[in-house]
mmCIF file of C-alpha atoms in Angstrom:
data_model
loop_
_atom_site.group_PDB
_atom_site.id
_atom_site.type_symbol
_atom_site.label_atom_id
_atom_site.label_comp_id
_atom_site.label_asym_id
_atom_site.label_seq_id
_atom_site.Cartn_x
_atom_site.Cartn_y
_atom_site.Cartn_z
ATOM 1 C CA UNK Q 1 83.736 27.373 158.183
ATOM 2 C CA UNK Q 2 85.335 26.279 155.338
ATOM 3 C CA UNK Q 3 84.886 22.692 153.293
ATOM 4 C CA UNK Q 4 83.037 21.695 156.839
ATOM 5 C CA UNK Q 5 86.087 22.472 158.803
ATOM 6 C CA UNK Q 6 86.250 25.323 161.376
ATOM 7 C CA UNK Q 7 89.068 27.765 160.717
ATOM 8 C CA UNK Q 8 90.325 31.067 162.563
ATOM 9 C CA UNK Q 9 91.939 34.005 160.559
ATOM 10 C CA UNK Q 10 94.470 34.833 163.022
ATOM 11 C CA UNK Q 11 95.600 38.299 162.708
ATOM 12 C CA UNK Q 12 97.259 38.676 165.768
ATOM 13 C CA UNK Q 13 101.054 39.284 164.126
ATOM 14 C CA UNK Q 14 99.889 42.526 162.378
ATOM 15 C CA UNK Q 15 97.231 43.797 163.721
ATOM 16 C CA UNK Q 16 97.665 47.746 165.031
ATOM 17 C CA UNK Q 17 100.406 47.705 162.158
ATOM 18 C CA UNK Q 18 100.271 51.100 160.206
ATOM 19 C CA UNK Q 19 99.780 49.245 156.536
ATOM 20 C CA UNK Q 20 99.926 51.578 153.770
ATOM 21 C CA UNK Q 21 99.525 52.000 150.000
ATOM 22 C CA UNK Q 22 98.926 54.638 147.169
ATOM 23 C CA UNK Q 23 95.024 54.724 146.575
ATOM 24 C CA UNK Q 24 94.445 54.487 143.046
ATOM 25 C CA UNK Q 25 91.849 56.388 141.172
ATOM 26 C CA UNK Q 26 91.219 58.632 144.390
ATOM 27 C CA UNK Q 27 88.632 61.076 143.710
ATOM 28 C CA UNK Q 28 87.810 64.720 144.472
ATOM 29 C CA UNK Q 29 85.126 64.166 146.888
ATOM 30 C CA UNK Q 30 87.567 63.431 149.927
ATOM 31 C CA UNK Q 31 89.357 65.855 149.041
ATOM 32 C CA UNK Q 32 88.680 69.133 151.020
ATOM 33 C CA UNK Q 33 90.411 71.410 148.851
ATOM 34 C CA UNK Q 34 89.545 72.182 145.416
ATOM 35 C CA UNK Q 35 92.591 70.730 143.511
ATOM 36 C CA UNK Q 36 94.022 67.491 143.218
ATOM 37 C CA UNK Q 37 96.019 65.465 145.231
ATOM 38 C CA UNK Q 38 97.861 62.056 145.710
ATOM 39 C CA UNK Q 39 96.457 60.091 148.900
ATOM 40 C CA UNK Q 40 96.842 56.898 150.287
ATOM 41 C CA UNK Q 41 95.267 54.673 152.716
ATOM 42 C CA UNK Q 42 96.612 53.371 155.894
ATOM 43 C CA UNK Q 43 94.824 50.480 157.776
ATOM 44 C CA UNK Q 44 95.729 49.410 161.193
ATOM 45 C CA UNK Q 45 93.786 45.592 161.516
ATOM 46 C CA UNK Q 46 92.093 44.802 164.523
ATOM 47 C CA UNK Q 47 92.520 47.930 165.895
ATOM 48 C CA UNK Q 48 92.082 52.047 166.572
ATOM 49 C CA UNK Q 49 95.149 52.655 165.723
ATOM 50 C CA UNK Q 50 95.215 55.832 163.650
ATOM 51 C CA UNK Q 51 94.784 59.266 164.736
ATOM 52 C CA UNK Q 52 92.638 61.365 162.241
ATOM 53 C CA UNK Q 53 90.848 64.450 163.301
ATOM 54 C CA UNK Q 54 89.608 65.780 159.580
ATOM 55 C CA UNK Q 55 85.981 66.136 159.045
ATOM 56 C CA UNK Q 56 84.802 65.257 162.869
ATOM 57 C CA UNK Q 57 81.471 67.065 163.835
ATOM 58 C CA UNK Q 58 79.975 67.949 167.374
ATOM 59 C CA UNK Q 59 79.070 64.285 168.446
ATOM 60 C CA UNK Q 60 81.566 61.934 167.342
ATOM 61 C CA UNK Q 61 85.047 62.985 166.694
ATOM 62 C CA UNK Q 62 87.006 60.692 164.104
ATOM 63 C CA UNK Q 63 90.374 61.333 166.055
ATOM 64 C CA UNK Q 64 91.033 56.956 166.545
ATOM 65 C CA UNK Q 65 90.392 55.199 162.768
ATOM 66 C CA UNK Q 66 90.928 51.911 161.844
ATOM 67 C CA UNK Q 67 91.491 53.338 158.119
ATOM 68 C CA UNK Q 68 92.163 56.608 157.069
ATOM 69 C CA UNK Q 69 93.210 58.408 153.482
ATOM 70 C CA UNK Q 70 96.295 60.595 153.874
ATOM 71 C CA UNK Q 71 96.949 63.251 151.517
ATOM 72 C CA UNK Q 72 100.788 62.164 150.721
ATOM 73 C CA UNK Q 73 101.841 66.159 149.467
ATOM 74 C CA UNK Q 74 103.574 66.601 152.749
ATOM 75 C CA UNK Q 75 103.541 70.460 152.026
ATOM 76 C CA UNK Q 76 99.710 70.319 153.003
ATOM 77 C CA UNK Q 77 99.363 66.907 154.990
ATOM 78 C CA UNK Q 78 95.410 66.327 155.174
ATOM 79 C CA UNK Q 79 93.738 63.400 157.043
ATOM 80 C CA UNK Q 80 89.956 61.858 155.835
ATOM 81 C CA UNK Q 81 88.783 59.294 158.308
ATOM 82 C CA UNK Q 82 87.658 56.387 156.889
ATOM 83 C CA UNK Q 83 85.971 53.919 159.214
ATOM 84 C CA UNK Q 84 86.475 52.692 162.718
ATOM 85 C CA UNK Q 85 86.961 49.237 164.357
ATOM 86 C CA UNK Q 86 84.053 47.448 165.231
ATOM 87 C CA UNK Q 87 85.145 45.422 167.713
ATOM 88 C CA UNK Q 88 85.148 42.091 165.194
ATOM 89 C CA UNK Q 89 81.451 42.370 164.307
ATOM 90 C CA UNK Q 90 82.720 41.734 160.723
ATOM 91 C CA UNK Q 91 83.642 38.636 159.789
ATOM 92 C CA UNK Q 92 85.633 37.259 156.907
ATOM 93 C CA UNK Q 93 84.299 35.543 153.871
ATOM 94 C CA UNK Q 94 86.112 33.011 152.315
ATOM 95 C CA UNK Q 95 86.410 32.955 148.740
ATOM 96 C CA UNK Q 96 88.419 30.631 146.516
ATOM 97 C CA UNK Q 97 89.978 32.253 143.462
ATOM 98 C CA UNK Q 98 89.642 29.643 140.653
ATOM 99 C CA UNK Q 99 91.889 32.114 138.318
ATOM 100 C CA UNK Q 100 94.583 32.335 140.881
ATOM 101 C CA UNK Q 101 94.411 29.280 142.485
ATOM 102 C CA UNK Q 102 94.133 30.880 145.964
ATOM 103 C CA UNK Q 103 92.338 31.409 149.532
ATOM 104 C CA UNK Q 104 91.072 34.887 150.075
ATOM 105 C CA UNK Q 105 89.089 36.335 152.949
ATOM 106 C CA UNK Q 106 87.474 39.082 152.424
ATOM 107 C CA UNK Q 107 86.208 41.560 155.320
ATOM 108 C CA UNK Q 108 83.016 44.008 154.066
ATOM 109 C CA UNK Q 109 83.358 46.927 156.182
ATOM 110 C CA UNK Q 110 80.252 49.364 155.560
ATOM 111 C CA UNK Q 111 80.413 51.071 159.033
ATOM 112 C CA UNK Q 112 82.734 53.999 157.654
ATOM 113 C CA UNK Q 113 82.400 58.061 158.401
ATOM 114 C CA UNK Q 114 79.781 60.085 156.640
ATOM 115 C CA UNK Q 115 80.710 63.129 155.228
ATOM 116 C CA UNK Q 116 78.325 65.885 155.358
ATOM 117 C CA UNK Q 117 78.548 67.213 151.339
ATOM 118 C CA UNK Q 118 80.664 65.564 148.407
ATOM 119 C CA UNK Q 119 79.894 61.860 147.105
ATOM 120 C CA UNK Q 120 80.511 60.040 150.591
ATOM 121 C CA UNK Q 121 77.155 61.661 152.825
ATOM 122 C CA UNK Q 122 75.796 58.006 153.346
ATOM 123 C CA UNK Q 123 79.227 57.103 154.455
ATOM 124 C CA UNK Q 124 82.251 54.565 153.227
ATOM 125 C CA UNK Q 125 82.547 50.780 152.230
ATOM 126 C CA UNK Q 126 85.947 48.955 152.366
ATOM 127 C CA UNK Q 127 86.785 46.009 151.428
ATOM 128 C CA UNK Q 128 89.836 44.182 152.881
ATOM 129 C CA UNK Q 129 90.905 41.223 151.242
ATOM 130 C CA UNK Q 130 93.690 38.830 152.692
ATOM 131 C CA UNK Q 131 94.981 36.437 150.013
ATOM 132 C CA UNK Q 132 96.559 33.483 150.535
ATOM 133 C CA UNK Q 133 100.508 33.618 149.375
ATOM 134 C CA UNK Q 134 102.949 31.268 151.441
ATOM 135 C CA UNK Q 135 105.798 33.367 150.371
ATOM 136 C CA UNK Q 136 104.751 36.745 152.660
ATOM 137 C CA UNK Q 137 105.462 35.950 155.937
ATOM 138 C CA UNK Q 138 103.639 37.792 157.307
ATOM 139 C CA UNK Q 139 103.550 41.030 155.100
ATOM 140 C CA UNK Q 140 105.577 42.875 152.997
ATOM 141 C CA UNK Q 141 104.351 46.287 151.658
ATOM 142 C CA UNK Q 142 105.383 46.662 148.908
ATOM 143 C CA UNK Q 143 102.536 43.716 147.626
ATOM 144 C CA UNK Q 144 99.593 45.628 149.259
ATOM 145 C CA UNK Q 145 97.151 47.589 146.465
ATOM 146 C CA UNK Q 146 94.522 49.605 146.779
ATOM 147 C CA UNK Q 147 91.807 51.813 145.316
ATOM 148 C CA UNK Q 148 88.883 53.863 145.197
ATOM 149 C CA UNK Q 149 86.385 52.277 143.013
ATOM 150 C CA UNK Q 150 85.026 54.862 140.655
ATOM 151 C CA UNK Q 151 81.806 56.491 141.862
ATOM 152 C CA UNK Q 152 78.591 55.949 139.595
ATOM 153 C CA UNK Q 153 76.679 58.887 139.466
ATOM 154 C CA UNK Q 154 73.737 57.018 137.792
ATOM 155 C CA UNK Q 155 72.991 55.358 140.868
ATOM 156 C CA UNK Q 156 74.166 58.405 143.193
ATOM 157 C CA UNK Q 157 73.491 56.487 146.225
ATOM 158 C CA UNK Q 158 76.137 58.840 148.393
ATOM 159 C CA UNK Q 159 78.605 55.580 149.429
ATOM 160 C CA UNK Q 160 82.204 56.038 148.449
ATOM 161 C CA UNK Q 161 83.650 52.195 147.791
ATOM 162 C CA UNK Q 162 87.298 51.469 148.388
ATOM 163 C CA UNK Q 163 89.420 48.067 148.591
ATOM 164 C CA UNK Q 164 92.441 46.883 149.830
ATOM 165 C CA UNK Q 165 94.496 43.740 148.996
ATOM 166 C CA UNK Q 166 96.539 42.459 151.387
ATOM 167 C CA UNK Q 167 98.776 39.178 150.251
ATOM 168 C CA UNK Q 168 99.478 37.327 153.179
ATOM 169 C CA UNK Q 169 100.943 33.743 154.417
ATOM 170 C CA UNK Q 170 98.303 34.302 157.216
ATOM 171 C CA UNK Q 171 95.465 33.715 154.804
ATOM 172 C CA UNK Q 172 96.767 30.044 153.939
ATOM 173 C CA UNK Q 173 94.812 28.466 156.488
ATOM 174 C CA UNK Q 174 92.608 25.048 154.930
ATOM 175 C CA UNK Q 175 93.501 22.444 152.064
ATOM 176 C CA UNK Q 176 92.800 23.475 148.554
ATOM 177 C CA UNK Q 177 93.443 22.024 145.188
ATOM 178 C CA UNK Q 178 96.354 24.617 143.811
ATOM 179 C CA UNK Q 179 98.510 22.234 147.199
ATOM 180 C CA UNK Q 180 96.853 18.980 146.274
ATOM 181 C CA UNK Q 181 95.034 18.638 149.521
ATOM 182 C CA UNK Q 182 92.298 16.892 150.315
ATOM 183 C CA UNK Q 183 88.916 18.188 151.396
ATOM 184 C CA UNK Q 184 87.236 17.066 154.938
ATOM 185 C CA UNK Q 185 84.649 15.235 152.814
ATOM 186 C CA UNK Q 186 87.377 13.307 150.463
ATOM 187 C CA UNK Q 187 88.992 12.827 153.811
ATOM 188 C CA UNK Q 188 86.174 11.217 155.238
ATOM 189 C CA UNK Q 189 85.386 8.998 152.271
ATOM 190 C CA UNK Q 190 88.928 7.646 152.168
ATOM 191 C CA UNK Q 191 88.843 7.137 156.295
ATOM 192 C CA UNK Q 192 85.465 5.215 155.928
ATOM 193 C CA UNK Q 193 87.143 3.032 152.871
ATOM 194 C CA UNK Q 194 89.556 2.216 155.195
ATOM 195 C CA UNK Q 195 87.691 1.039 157.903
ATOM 196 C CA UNK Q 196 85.669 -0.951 155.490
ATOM 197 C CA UNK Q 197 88.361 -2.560 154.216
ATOM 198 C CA UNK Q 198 89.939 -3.343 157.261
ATOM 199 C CA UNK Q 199 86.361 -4.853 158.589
ATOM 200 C CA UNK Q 200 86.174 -7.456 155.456
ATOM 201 C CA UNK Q 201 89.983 -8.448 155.649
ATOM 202 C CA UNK Q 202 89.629 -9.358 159.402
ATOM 203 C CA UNK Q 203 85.617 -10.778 158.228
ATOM 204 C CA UNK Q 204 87.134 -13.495 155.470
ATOM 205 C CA UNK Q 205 90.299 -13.800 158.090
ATOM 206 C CA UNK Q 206 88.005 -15.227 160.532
ATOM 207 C CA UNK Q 207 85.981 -17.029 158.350
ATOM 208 C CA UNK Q 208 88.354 -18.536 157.414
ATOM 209 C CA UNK Q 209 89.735 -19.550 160.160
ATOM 210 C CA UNK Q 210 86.150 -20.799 161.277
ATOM 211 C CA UNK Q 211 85.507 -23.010 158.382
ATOM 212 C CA UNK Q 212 88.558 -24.364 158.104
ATOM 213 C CA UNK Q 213 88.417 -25.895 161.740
ATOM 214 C CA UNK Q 214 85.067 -27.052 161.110
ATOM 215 C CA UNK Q 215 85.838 -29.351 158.089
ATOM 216 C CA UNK Q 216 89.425 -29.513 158.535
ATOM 217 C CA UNK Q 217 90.443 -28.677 155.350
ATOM 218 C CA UNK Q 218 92.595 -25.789 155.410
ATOM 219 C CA UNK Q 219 94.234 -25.087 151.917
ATOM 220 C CA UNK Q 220 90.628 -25.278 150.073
ATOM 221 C CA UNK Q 221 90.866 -21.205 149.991
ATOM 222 C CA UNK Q 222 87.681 -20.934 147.696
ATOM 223 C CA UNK Q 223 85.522 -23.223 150.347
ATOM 224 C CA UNK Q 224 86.846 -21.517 153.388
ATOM 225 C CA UNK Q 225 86.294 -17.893 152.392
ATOM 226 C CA UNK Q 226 83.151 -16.627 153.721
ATOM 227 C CA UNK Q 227 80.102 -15.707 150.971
ATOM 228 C CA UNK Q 228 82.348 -17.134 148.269
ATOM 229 C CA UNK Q 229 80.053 -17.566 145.850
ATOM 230 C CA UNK Q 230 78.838 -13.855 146.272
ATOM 231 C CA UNK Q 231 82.615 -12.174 145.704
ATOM 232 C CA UNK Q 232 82.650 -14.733 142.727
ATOM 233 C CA UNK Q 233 79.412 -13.225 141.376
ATOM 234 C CA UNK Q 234 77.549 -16.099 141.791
ATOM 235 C CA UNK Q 235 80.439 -18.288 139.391
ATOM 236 C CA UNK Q 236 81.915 -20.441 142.052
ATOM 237 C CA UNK Q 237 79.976 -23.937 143.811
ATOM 238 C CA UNK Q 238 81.794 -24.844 146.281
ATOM 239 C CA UNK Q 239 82.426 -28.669 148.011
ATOM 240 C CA UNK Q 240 79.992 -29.556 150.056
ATOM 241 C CA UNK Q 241 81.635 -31.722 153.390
ATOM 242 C CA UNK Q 242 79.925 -33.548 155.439
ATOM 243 C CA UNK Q 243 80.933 -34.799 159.220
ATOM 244 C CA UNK Q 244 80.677 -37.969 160.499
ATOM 245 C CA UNK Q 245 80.921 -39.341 164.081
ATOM 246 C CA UNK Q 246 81.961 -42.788 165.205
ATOM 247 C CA UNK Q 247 83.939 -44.454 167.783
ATOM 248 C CA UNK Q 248 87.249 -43.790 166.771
ATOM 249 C CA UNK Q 249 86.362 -40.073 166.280
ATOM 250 C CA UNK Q 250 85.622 -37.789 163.757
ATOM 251 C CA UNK Q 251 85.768 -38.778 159.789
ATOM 252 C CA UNK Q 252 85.526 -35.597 157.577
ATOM 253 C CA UNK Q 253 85.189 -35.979 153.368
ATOM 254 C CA UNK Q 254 83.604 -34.072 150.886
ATOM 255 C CA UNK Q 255 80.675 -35.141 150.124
ATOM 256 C CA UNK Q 256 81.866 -35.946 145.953
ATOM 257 C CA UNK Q 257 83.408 -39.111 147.328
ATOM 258 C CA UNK Q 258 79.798 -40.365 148.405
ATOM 259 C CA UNK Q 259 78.075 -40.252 145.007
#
């Protein structure tokens, strides 16, 4: 739910798409040699769409991933799983980016793989961000980042922390102040000025109308109008007329002529 309106991250258009990009400031610890290497992560949204066998163990094998980390040196091609799908238990959180002027959503994933030594043993976090960019329609890789966040080994708490950026015309989903839209509430203030308007106009219309037939005087605007003396502030006195009946019919004055 966004500014009180109910919205729906559709993700339909890419999801089981093999999305890729270099992982900056990998470290060692997924690493299951004992020199470096480049990796990246691939992320197939919304589904199990990876194959990655690395690191399984006797009662769950990793083979179907939602995100993996690929070792890129294709002369020794590794595979780390990352996390799995879980079914859409995560939802997004929207977040507007006052610096950039944009929508993101950002999905918290803390379900990933544990790894029995190295820095990861109480498993992965990943977090996927979709930001709002009407130009990417609906991705184009080339504008997708990523990185492993560097591990603190002051806190040492065993969870390896990784996000993903994904710019995305899918993201620009509600009114927001870098388009000059309107929030639901500003919406609902103008609607109910509206209406209020429109209920006074046809209010002095009638009236009007009413008064007018009663004393028969129809271009004294000031006497005719409703509460007069209240949208004056109290400034305007208005004629007093007075009706008469007698056999010919009805006489109306104002009552000035009878001092």
């Amino acid at each position: 739910t966004v500014n009180n309106e109910s919205l729906t991250l559709d993700l339909e258009a890419i999801a089981g798409q093999e999305l890729k990009c270099a992982l900056d400031g990998s470290s060692h610890s997924l690493n299951p040699f004992t020199f470096a290497a480049n990796w990246e992560l691939v992320y197939t949204p919304c589904r199990n769409g990876y194959n990655c066998s690395m690191f399984h163990n006797s009662s769950t094998a990793h083979n179907a991933t939602m995100v993996s980390q690929l070792q890129t040196n294709k002369s020794l091609p590794a595979c780390v799983p990352v996390l799995a799908w879980d079914s859409g238990d995560t939802q997004p959180i929207y977040v507007f980016n006052d610096k950039k002027q944009k929508q993101e959503y950002i999905f918290e994933y803390k379900n990933g793989f544990k790894q029995s030594s190295g820095n990861c043993t109480q498993g992965r976090y990943l977090n996927v961000t979709y930001i709002c960019d009407e130009n990417i329609d609906p991705i184009n890789m080339n504008n997708i980042t990523c990185k492993e966040l560097p591990y603190n080994l002051n806190i040492n708490d065993g969870i390896c922390r990784y996000e993903m950026l994904i710019p995305t015309k899918l993201a620009c989903l509600s009114d927001t102040p870098d388009d000059g839209g309107l929030s639901s509430a500003w919406k609902a203030t103008v609607w109910l000025g509206i209406i209020f308007g429109t209920i006074c106009i046809f209010y002095c219309i009638i009236g009007y109308i009413m008064n007018a037939t009663r004393h028969h005087q129809w271009f004294d605007c000031m006497a005719n109008i409703p509460n007069a003396n209240i949208w004056c502030c109290c400034c305007y006195k208005g004629k007093e007329y007075i009706t008469i009946q007698d056999s010919n019919g009805l006489i109306n004055d104002d009552r000035d002529r009878f001092d």
